Amino acid sequence: MFDCISMVGRYEFKGGKIRYSNRLYDTKETRIWKHYNYSIAKSKVGWNTVFSTINASAYLKNMRMQYNETLHTTPNIVFWQSRPEDPVFAMTESVYSAAELKVTPELDVLGSYLGKFHDKGFPNSSTHDFVISPAHEQREKDGTIWHSTIDIERASPKKFDDLEAAIIVYKMKGPNRTVTGRHVLGKYNLSKCRLGLGLDDINIMPGYHHYMETTSNYAIVPMSSYLFDYCQHYMNINMRRILGLFPRSFKFYPNFNSSLLLFDRSNMSNVHRVFLPFARFFTHSVNAFEDLNYIYLDTIAYHNTDLYEKAFSLYEAMNGYTLNTYFIRIAINKNTWSYDSSLSGSLTQTEPYGKAEFTQINYDKFHNKDYTYTYFLSNPVNPEPRIAKLNVKTKNITYWVPPVGYYPQEPVFLQPDDAVGEDEGVILCSGPVSDTIPSSSFLAVLNATDMKLIAMVKNPNTGLISLHNRFYKSRVPATKAPATTVKTKPKTTQSSPGVSLSIVQSIWIVASYKLLRFLL
């Protein structure tokens, strides 16, 4: 299990010098960590998630502590921002609903979790559960965010059958969320749980999805074979209430094929469900686009859910757990609304590729378009990690290999507005360094064209094993760095002009585009 400690940090480039500062959000998890004198080994708490069981003894013990925390949960997934003038929302992949936290460019907290979004068209939350909030939204050029969730009608002692299971697609701008499409998969009956479920019952179980995608004309929700098992979910509630046990609400069905839900953006009630000829677990998308006859979805896929259940455990990582990652293209024929095997297949020369995650593209200019390059983290949370660049047309891969003991996390692609080539830009990646005790962290800047190192910044502060990073265009001139928990004098391999680069370690990057021209 992971302890979700949310740390924000800032790298400030100014006058040829670099200054680093950081702070911790005042959350329940942070206070538990502090209570145990900042020892992760002692403060370990297994919070329940959509795909993992809970460390019940640690959970119950720490629930007895008095927190009076500012934030009741940790923004440990991703940050969203519709437009530069909007606040940034720190999102969690919650079991029941999205959570948000307003954060300024100076990393100050403006608001607390929950109740800040203005929801329009969502079912009543007293009778419906919104089971997941996938980490990866899609953004339009005008700042509109597309997103989705699973909608489960809640059972009660008076109503335990004829309950709807649906997928919701909504748009968001600033704090306003508006449902644009709701597709009912079917109605489930809990009385069948004792008798055993048939294929028709399993067919209406919503599939877990970590992202949703868009093309010019369609919104795409992938339905993996990791299904929201409503029988197991309500057994979960009863076992938690009676026995204090915490089983999963999702279950992987290896004999049930995955599918795609394709919402027509001009008429969101027009939905096509296309079944794929295999059972897969999807995590991150690469890109999606379409032509006159086909829709293409490029994505990372797995044969099972070992990625979440085994790959990120320290025991498995230290023992060289083998994770098989598939980079696949799914082609859907728009005339027959069926999977086209002739245009589908692997994006890499070998299948499976091996350990890989956290794909990125030149999103601003090539999202929804036929593209050539994707960047990703190869061999994550394992020895010898690398940042990779994949040419999806030639299947050639170029790597940047960091020094031993450096653990880069999700790469971020940045490009100047006047750039011409798809890969004309830089890659930013940050992460912890394990060559010292206590460990330090680093920020690397790579040339996206040839994947060679341009600059490396190292500081003596601990870096976190991260999930996602984000880049936002600076809205204000660089100013004095915010109040910090640790003051440092980090080293740099290269001086730079007055440029501000901010990082929320593990989830957020904020910077000025001036850095690109200096580095390029």
PDB file of N, CA and C in Angstrom, residues 452-517:
ATOM      1  N   LYS A 452      18.370  13.779 -26.242  1.00  0.00           N
ATOM      2  CA  LYS A 452      19.614  14.030 -25.521  1.00  0.00           C
ATOM      3  C   LYS A 452      19.373  15.035 -24.396  1.00  0.00           C
ATOM      4  N   LEU A 453      20.160  14.877 -23.326  1.00  0.00           N
ATOM      5  CA  LEU A 453      20.014  15.744 -22.162  1.00  0.00           C
ATOM      6  C   LEU A 453      20.498  17.155 -22.468  1.00  0.00           C
ATOM      7  N   ILE A 454      19.652  18.137 -22.127  1.00  0.00           N
ATOM      8  CA  ILE A 454      20.027  19.539 -22.277  1.00  0.00           C
ATOM      9  C   ILE A 454      20.502  20.108 -20.954  1.00  0.00           C
ATOM     10  N   ALA A 455      19.753  19.810 -19.885  1.00  0.00           N
ATOM     11  CA  ALA A 455      20.106  20.349 -18.572  1.00  0.00           C
ATOM     12  C   ALA A 455      19.589  19.423 -17.483  1.00  0.00           C
ATOM     13  N   MET A 456      20.274  19.420 -16.350  1.00  0.00           N
ATOM     14  CA  MET A 456      19.865  18.620 -15.204  1.00  0.00           C
ATOM     15  C   MET A 456      19.935  19.480 -13.946  1.00  0.00           C
ATOM     16  N   VAL A 457      18.860  19.487 -13.190  1.00  0.00           N
ATOM     17  CA  VAL A 457      18.811  20.210 -11.925  1.00  0.00           C
ATOM     18  C   VAL A 457      18.646  19.178 -10.818  1.00  0.00           C
ATOM     19  N   LYS A 458      19.510  19.221  -9.829  1.00  0.00           N
ATOM     20  CA  LYS A 458      19.420  18.295  -8.698  1.00  0.00           C
ATOM     21  C   LYS A 458      19.353  19.090  -7.406  1.00  0.00           C
ATOM     22  N   ASN A 459      18.467  18.669  -6.516  1.00  0.00           N
ATOM     23  CA  ASN A 459      18.377  19.345  -5.226  1.00  0.00           C
ATOM     24  C   ASN A 459      18.324  18.306  -4.114  1.00  0.00           C
ATOM     25  N   PRO A 460      18.708  18.680  -2.897  1.00  0.00           N
ATOM     26  CA  PRO A 460      18.835  17.703  -1.813  1.00  0.00           C
ATOM     27  C   PRO A 460      17.538  17.370  -1.096  1.00  0.00           C
ATOM     28  N   ASN A 461      16.410  17.737  -1.679  1.00  0.00           N
ATOM     29  CA  ASN A 461      15.135  17.421  -1.062  1.00  0.00           C
ATOM     30  C   ASN A 461      14.580  16.108  -1.596  1.00  0.00           C
ATOM     31  N   THR A 462      13.857  15.391  -0.759  1.00  0.00           N
ATOM     32  CA  THR A 462      13.285  14.116  -1.154  1.00  0.00           C
ATOM     33  C   THR A 462      12.277  14.293  -2.273  1.00  0.00           C
ATOM     34  N   GLY A 463      12.363  13.473  -3.306  1.00  0.00           N
ATOM     35  CA  GLY A 463      11.369  13.453  -4.368  1.00  0.00           C
ATOM     36  C   GLY A 463      10.475  12.238  -4.203  1.00  0.00           C
ATOM     37  N   LEU A 464       9.255  12.357  -4.658  1.00  0.00           N
ATOM     38  CA  LEU A 464       8.290  11.280  -4.494  1.00  0.00           C
ATOM     39  C   LEU A 464       8.200  10.426  -5.751  1.00  0.00           C
ATOM     40  N   ILE A 465       7.937   9.133  -5.567  1.00  0.00           N
ATOM     41  CA  ILE A 465       7.577   8.283  -6.707  1.00  0.00           C
ATOM     42  C   ILE A 465       6.221   8.768  -7.186  1.00  0.00           C
ATOM     43  N   SER A 466       6.147   9.246  -8.403  1.00  0.00           N
ATOM     44  CA  SER A 466       4.989  10.033  -8.807  1.00  0.00           C
ATOM     45  C   SER A 466       4.039   9.266  -9.702  1.00  0.00           C
ATOM     46  N   LEU A 467       2.916   9.870  -9.933  1.00  0.00           N
ATOM     47  CA  LEU A 467       1.967   9.376 -10.917  1.00  0.00           C
ATOM     48  C   LEU A 467       2.008  10.253 -12.151  1.00  0.00           C
ATOM     49  N   HIS A 468       1.462  11.452 -12.056  1.00  0.00           N
ATOM     50  CA  HIS A 468       1.319  12.288 -13.239  1.00  0.00           C
ATOM     51  C   HIS A 468       1.901  13.676 -13.022  1.00  0.00           C
ATOM     52  N   ASN A 469       2.362  14.269 -14.109  1.00  0.00           N
ATOM     53  CA  ASN A 469       2.869  15.640 -14.106  1.00  0.00           C
ATOM     54  C   ASN A 469       2.047  16.476 -15.070  1.00  0.00           C
ATOM     55  N   ARG A 470       1.973  17.749 -14.822  1.00  0.00           N
ATOM     56  CA  ARG A 470       1.227  18.662 -15.685  1.00  0.00           C
ATOM     57  C   ARG A 470       2.006  19.949 -15.909  1.00  0.00           C
ATOM     58  N   PHE A 471       1.803  20.529 -17.078  1.00  0.00           N
ATOM     59  CA  PHE A 471       2.391  21.820 -17.416  1.00  0.00           C
ATOM     60  C   PHE A 471       1.286  22.817 -17.679  1.00  0.00           C
ATOM     61  N   TYR A 472       1.403  24.012 -17.088  1.00  0.00           N
ATOM     62  CA  TYR A 472       0.467  25.097 -17.363  1.00  0.00           C
ATOM     63  C   TYR A 472       1.254  26.359 -17.679  1.00  0.00           C
ATOM     64  N   LYS A 473       0.745  27.101 -18.617  1.00  0.00           N
ATOM     65  CA  LYS A 473       1.397  28.349 -18.993  1.00  0.00           C
ATOM     66  C   LYS A 473       1.334  29.338 -17.840  1.00  0.00           C
ATOM     67  N   SER A 474       2.459  29.996 -17.580  1.00  0.00           N
ATOM     68  CA  SER A 474       2.527  30.939 -16.476  1.00  0.00           C
ATOM     69  C   SER A 474       1.559  32.096 -16.713  1.00  0.00           C
ATOM     70  N   ARG A 475       0.824  32.471 -15.673  1.00  0.00           N
ATOM     71  CA  ARG A 475      -0.123  33.588 -15.781  1.00  0.00           C
ATOM     72  C   ARG A 475       0.415  34.865 -15.173  1.00  0.00           C
ATOM     73  N   VAL A 476       1.432  34.736 -14.330  1.00  0.00           N
ATOM     74  CA  VAL A 476       1.970  35.906 -13.634  1.00  0.00           C
ATOM     75  C   VAL A 476       3.474  35.908 -13.762  1.00  0.00           C
ATOM     76  N   PRO A 477       4.124  37.072 -13.673  1.00  0.00           N
ATOM     77  CA  PRO A 477       5.584  37.102 -13.699  1.00  0.00           C
ATOM     78  C   PRO A 477       6.159  36.336 -12.522  1.00  0.00           C
ATOM     79  N   ALA A 478       7.359  35.834 -12.712  1.00  0.00           N
ATOM     80  CA  ALA A 478       8.016  35.117 -11.622  1.00  0.00           C
ATOM     81  C   ALA A 478       8.226  36.042 -10.442  1.00  0.00           C
ATOM     82  N   THR A 479       7.874  35.576  -9.255  1.00  0.00           N
ATOM     83  CA  THR A 479       8.022  36.378  -8.042  1.00  0.00           C
ATOM     84  C   THR A 479       8.776  35.568  -7.012  1.00  0.00           C
ATOM     85  N   LYS A 480       8.806  36.088  -5.815  1.00  0.00           N
ATOM     86  CA  LYS A 480       9.471  35.400  -4.727  1.00  0.00           C
ATOM     87  C   LYS A 480       8.846  34.040  -4.510  1.00  0.00           C
ATOM     88  N   ALA A 481       9.672  33.026  -4.307  1.00  0.00           N
ATOM     89  CA  ALA A 481       9.160  31.671  -4.104  1.00  0.00           C
ATOM     90  C   ALA A 481       8.293  31.618  -2.870  1.00  0.00           C
ATOM     91  N   PRO A 482       7.251  30.773  -2.836  1.00  0.00           N
ATOM     92  CA  PRO A 482       6.332  30.714  -1.713  1.00  0.00           C
ATOM     93  C   PRO A 482       6.988  30.176  -0.457  1.00  0.00           C
ATOM     94  N   ALA A 483       6.278  30.330   0.657  1.00  0.00           N
ATOM     95  CA  ALA A 483       6.764  29.802   1.925  1.00  0.00           C
ATOM     96  C   ALA A 483       7.018  28.310   1.796  1.00  0.00           C
ATOM     97  N   THR A 484       8.078  27.848   2.428  1.00  0.00           N
ATOM     98  CA  THR A 484       8.466  26.463   2.213  1.00  0.00           C
ATOM     99  C   THR A 484       8.694  25.744   3.529  1.00  0.00           C
ATOM    100  N   THR A 485       8.695  24.444   3.440  1.00  0.00           N
ATOM    101  CA  THR A 485       9.047  23.632   4.603  1.00  0.00           C
ATOM    102  C   THR A 485      10.535  23.370   4.643  1.00  0.00           C
ATOM    103  N   VAL A 486      11.192  23.437   3.496  1.00  0.00           N
ATOM    104  CA  VAL A 486      12.624  23.173   3.415  1.00  0.00           C
ATOM    105  C   VAL A 486      13.266  24.213   2.518  1.00  0.00           C
ATOM    106  N   LYS A 487      14.330  24.840   2.969  1.00  0.00           N
ATOM    107  CA  LYS A 487      15.069  25.782   2.144  1.00  0.00           C
ATOM    108  C   LYS A 487      16.362  25.125   1.710  1.00  0.00           C
ATOM    109  N   THR A 488      16.649  25.237   0.417  1.00  0.00           N
ATOM    110  CA  THR A 488      17.820  24.555  -0.116  1.00  0.00           C
ATOM    111  C   THR A 488      18.581  25.449  -1.070  1.00  0.00           C
ATOM    112  N   LYS A 489      19.784  25.009  -1.404  1.00  0.00           N
ATOM    113  CA  LYS A 489      20.586  25.656  -2.436  1.00  0.00           C
ATOM    114  C   LYS A 489      20.978  24.598  -3.449  1.00  0.00           C
ATOM    115  N   PRO A 490      20.034  24.222  -4.324  1.00  0.00           N
ATOM    116  CA  PRO A 490      20.330  23.145  -5.265  1.00  0.00           C
ATOM    117  C   PRO A 490      21.350  23.540  -6.307  1.00  0.00           C
ATOM    118  N   LYS A 491      22.003  22.516  -6.863  1.00  0.00           N
ATOM    119  CA  LYS A 491      23.001  22.728  -7.916  1.00  0.00           C
ATOM    120  C   LYS A 491      22.336  22.628  -9.269  1.00  0.00           C
ATOM    121  N   THR A 492      22.944  23.237 -10.269  1.00  0.00           N
ATOM    122  CA  THR A 492      22.455  23.130 -11.633  1.00  0.00           C
ATOM    123  C   THR A 492      23.624  22.940 -12.572  1.00  0.00           C
ATOM    124  N   THR A 493      23.370  22.243 -13.653  1.00  0.00           N
ATOM    125  CA  THR A 493      24.429  22.017 -14.639  1.00  0.00           C
ATOM    126  C   THR A 493      24.512  23.151 -15.644  1.00  0.00           C
ATOM    127  N   GLN A 494      23.551  24.055 -15.601  1.00  0.00           N
ATOM    128  CA  GLN A 494      23.502  25.076 -16.638  1.00  0.00           C
ATOM    129  C   GLN A 494      22.779  26.295 -16.086  1.00  0.00           C
ATOM    130  N   SER A 495      23.302  27.485 -16.359  1.00  0.00           N
ATOM    131  CA  SER A 495      22.630  28.688 -15.898  1.00  0.00           C
ATOM    132  C   SER A 495      21.510  29.047 -16.845  1.00  0.00           C
ATOM    133  N   SER A 496      20.619  29.929 -16.402  1.00  0.00           N
ATOM    134  CA  SER A 496      19.473  30.285 -17.230  1.00  0.00           C
ATOM    135  C   SER A 496      19.037  31.708 -16.941  1.00  0.00           C
ATOM    136  N   PRO A 497      18.333  32.336 -17.877  1.00  0.00           N
ATOM    137  CA  PRO A 497      17.823  33.676 -17.657  1.00  0.00           C
ATOM    138  C   PRO A 497      16.643  33.649 -16.706  1.00  0.00           C
ATOM    139  N   GLY A 498      16.008  34.801 -16.492  1.00  0.00           N
ATOM    140  CA  GLY A 498      14.919  34.917 -15.535  1.00  0.00           C
ATOM    141  C   GLY A 498      13.678  34.187 -15.983  1.00  0.00           C
ATOM    142  N   VAL A 499      13.537  32.937 -15.579  1.00  0.00           N
ATOM    143  CA  VAL A 499      12.417  32.108 -15.969  1.00  0.00           C
ATOM    144  C   VAL A 499      11.921  31.374 -14.735  1.00  0.00           C
ATOM    145  N   SER A 500      10.594  31.233 -14.597  1.00  0.00           N
ATOM    146  CA  SER A 500      10.042  30.517 -13.452  1.00  0.00           C
ATOM    147  C   SER A 500       9.495  29.171 -13.886  1.00  0.00           C
ATOM    148  N   LEU A 501       9.900  28.141 -13.191  1.00  0.00           N
ATOM    149  CA  LEU A 501       9.389  26.793 -13.456  1.00  0.00           C
ATOM    150  C   LEU A 501       8.933  26.200 -12.135  1.00  0.00           C
ATOM    151  N   SER A 502       7.660  25.846 -12.042  1.00  0.00           N
ATOM    152  CA  SER A 502       7.121  25.309 -10.799  1.00  0.00           C
ATOM    153  C   SER A 502       6.701  23.875 -10.984  1.00  0.00           C
ATOM    154  N   ILE A 503       6.908  23.073  -9.973  1.00  0.00           N
ATOM    155  CA  ILE A 503       6.522  21.664 -10.030  1.00  0.00           C
ATOM    156  C   ILE A 503       5.763  21.293  -8.771  1.00  0.00           C
ATOM    157  N   VAL A 504       4.643  20.652  -8.937  1.00  0.00           N
ATOM    158  CA  VAL A 504       4.026  19.949  -7.839  1.00  0.00           C
ATOM    159  C   VAL A 504       4.530  18.536  -7.954  1.00  0.00           C
ATOM    160  N   GLN A 505       5.388  18.126  -7.057  1.00  0.00           N
ATOM    161  CA  GLN A 505       6.018  16.827  -7.196  1.00  0.00           C
ATOM    162  C   GLN A 505       4.953  15.757  -7.232  1.00  0.00           C
ATOM    163  N   SER A 506       5.024  14.957  -8.238  1.00  0.00           N
ATOM    164  CA  SER A 506       4.171  13.809  -8.538  1.00  0.00           C
ATOM    165  C   SER A 506       2.919  14.163  -9.298  1.00  0.00           C
ATOM    166  N   ILE A 507       2.509  15.442  -9.380  1.00  0.00           N
ATOM    167  CA  ILE A 507       1.283  15.652 -10.139  1.00  0.00           C
ATOM    168  C   ILE A 507       1.217  16.915 -10.981  1.00  0.00           C
ATOM    169  N   TRP A 508       2.016  17.931 -10.772  1.00  0.00           N
ATOM    170  CA  TRP A 508       1.713  19.207 -11.411  1.00  0.00           C
ATOM    171  C   TRP A 508       2.972  19.923 -11.829  1.00  0.00           C
ATOM    172  N   ILE A 509       2.969  20.469 -13.040  1.00  0.00           N
ATOM    173  CA  ILE A 509       4.071  21.312 -13.484  1.00  0.00           C
ATOM    174  C   ILE A 509       3.501  22.637 -13.967  1.00  0.00           C
ATOM    175  N   VAL A 510       4.070  23.754 -13.515  1.00  0.00           N
ATOM    176  CA  VAL A 510       3.668  25.082 -13.943  1.00  0.00           C
ATOM    177  C   VAL A 510       4.916  25.810 -14.389  1.00  0.00           C
ATOM    178  N   ALA A 511       4.878  26.485 -15.530  1.00  0.00           N
ATOM    179  CA  ALA A 511       6.107  27.093 -16.010  1.00  0.00           C
ATOM    180  C   ALA A 511       5.835  28.229 -16.971  1.00  0.00           C
ATOM    181  N   SER A 512       6.905  28.909 -17.364  1.00  0.00           N
ATOM    182  CA  SER A 512       6.844  29.941 -18.383  1.00  0.00           C
ATOM    183  C   SER A 512       7.366  29.371 -19.694  1.00  0.00           C
ATOM    184  N   TYR A 513       6.704  29.695 -20.792  1.00  0.00           N
ATOM    185  CA  TYR A 513       7.149  29.205 -22.095  1.00  0.00           C
ATOM    186  C   TYR A 513       8.518  29.757 -22.474  1.00  0.00           C
ATOM    187  N   LYS A 514       8.993  30.813 -21.810  1.00  0.00           N
ATOM    188  CA  LYS A 514      10.311  31.354 -22.131  1.00  0.00           C
ATOM    189  C   LYS A 514      11.398  30.301 -21.951  1.00  0.00           C
ATOM    190  N   LEU A 515      11.173  29.366 -21.068  1.00  0.00           N
ATOM    191  CA  LEU A 515      12.154  28.325 -20.828  1.00  0.00           C
ATOM    192  C   LEU A 515      12.446  27.538 -22.094  1.00  0.00           C
ATOM    193  N   LEU A 516      11.442  27.349 -22.924  1.00  0.00           N
ATOM    194  CA  LEU A 516      11.627  26.544 -24.135  1.00  0.00           C
ATOM    195  C   LEU A 516      12.651  27.176 -25.063  1.00  0.00           C
ATOM    196  N   ARG A 517      12.519  28.446 -25.311  1.00  0.00           N
ATOM    197  CA  ARG A 517      13.432  29.110 -26.238  1.00  0.00           C
ATOM    198  C   ARG A 517      14.852  29.133 -25.690  1.00  0.00           C
TER     199      ARG A 517
END
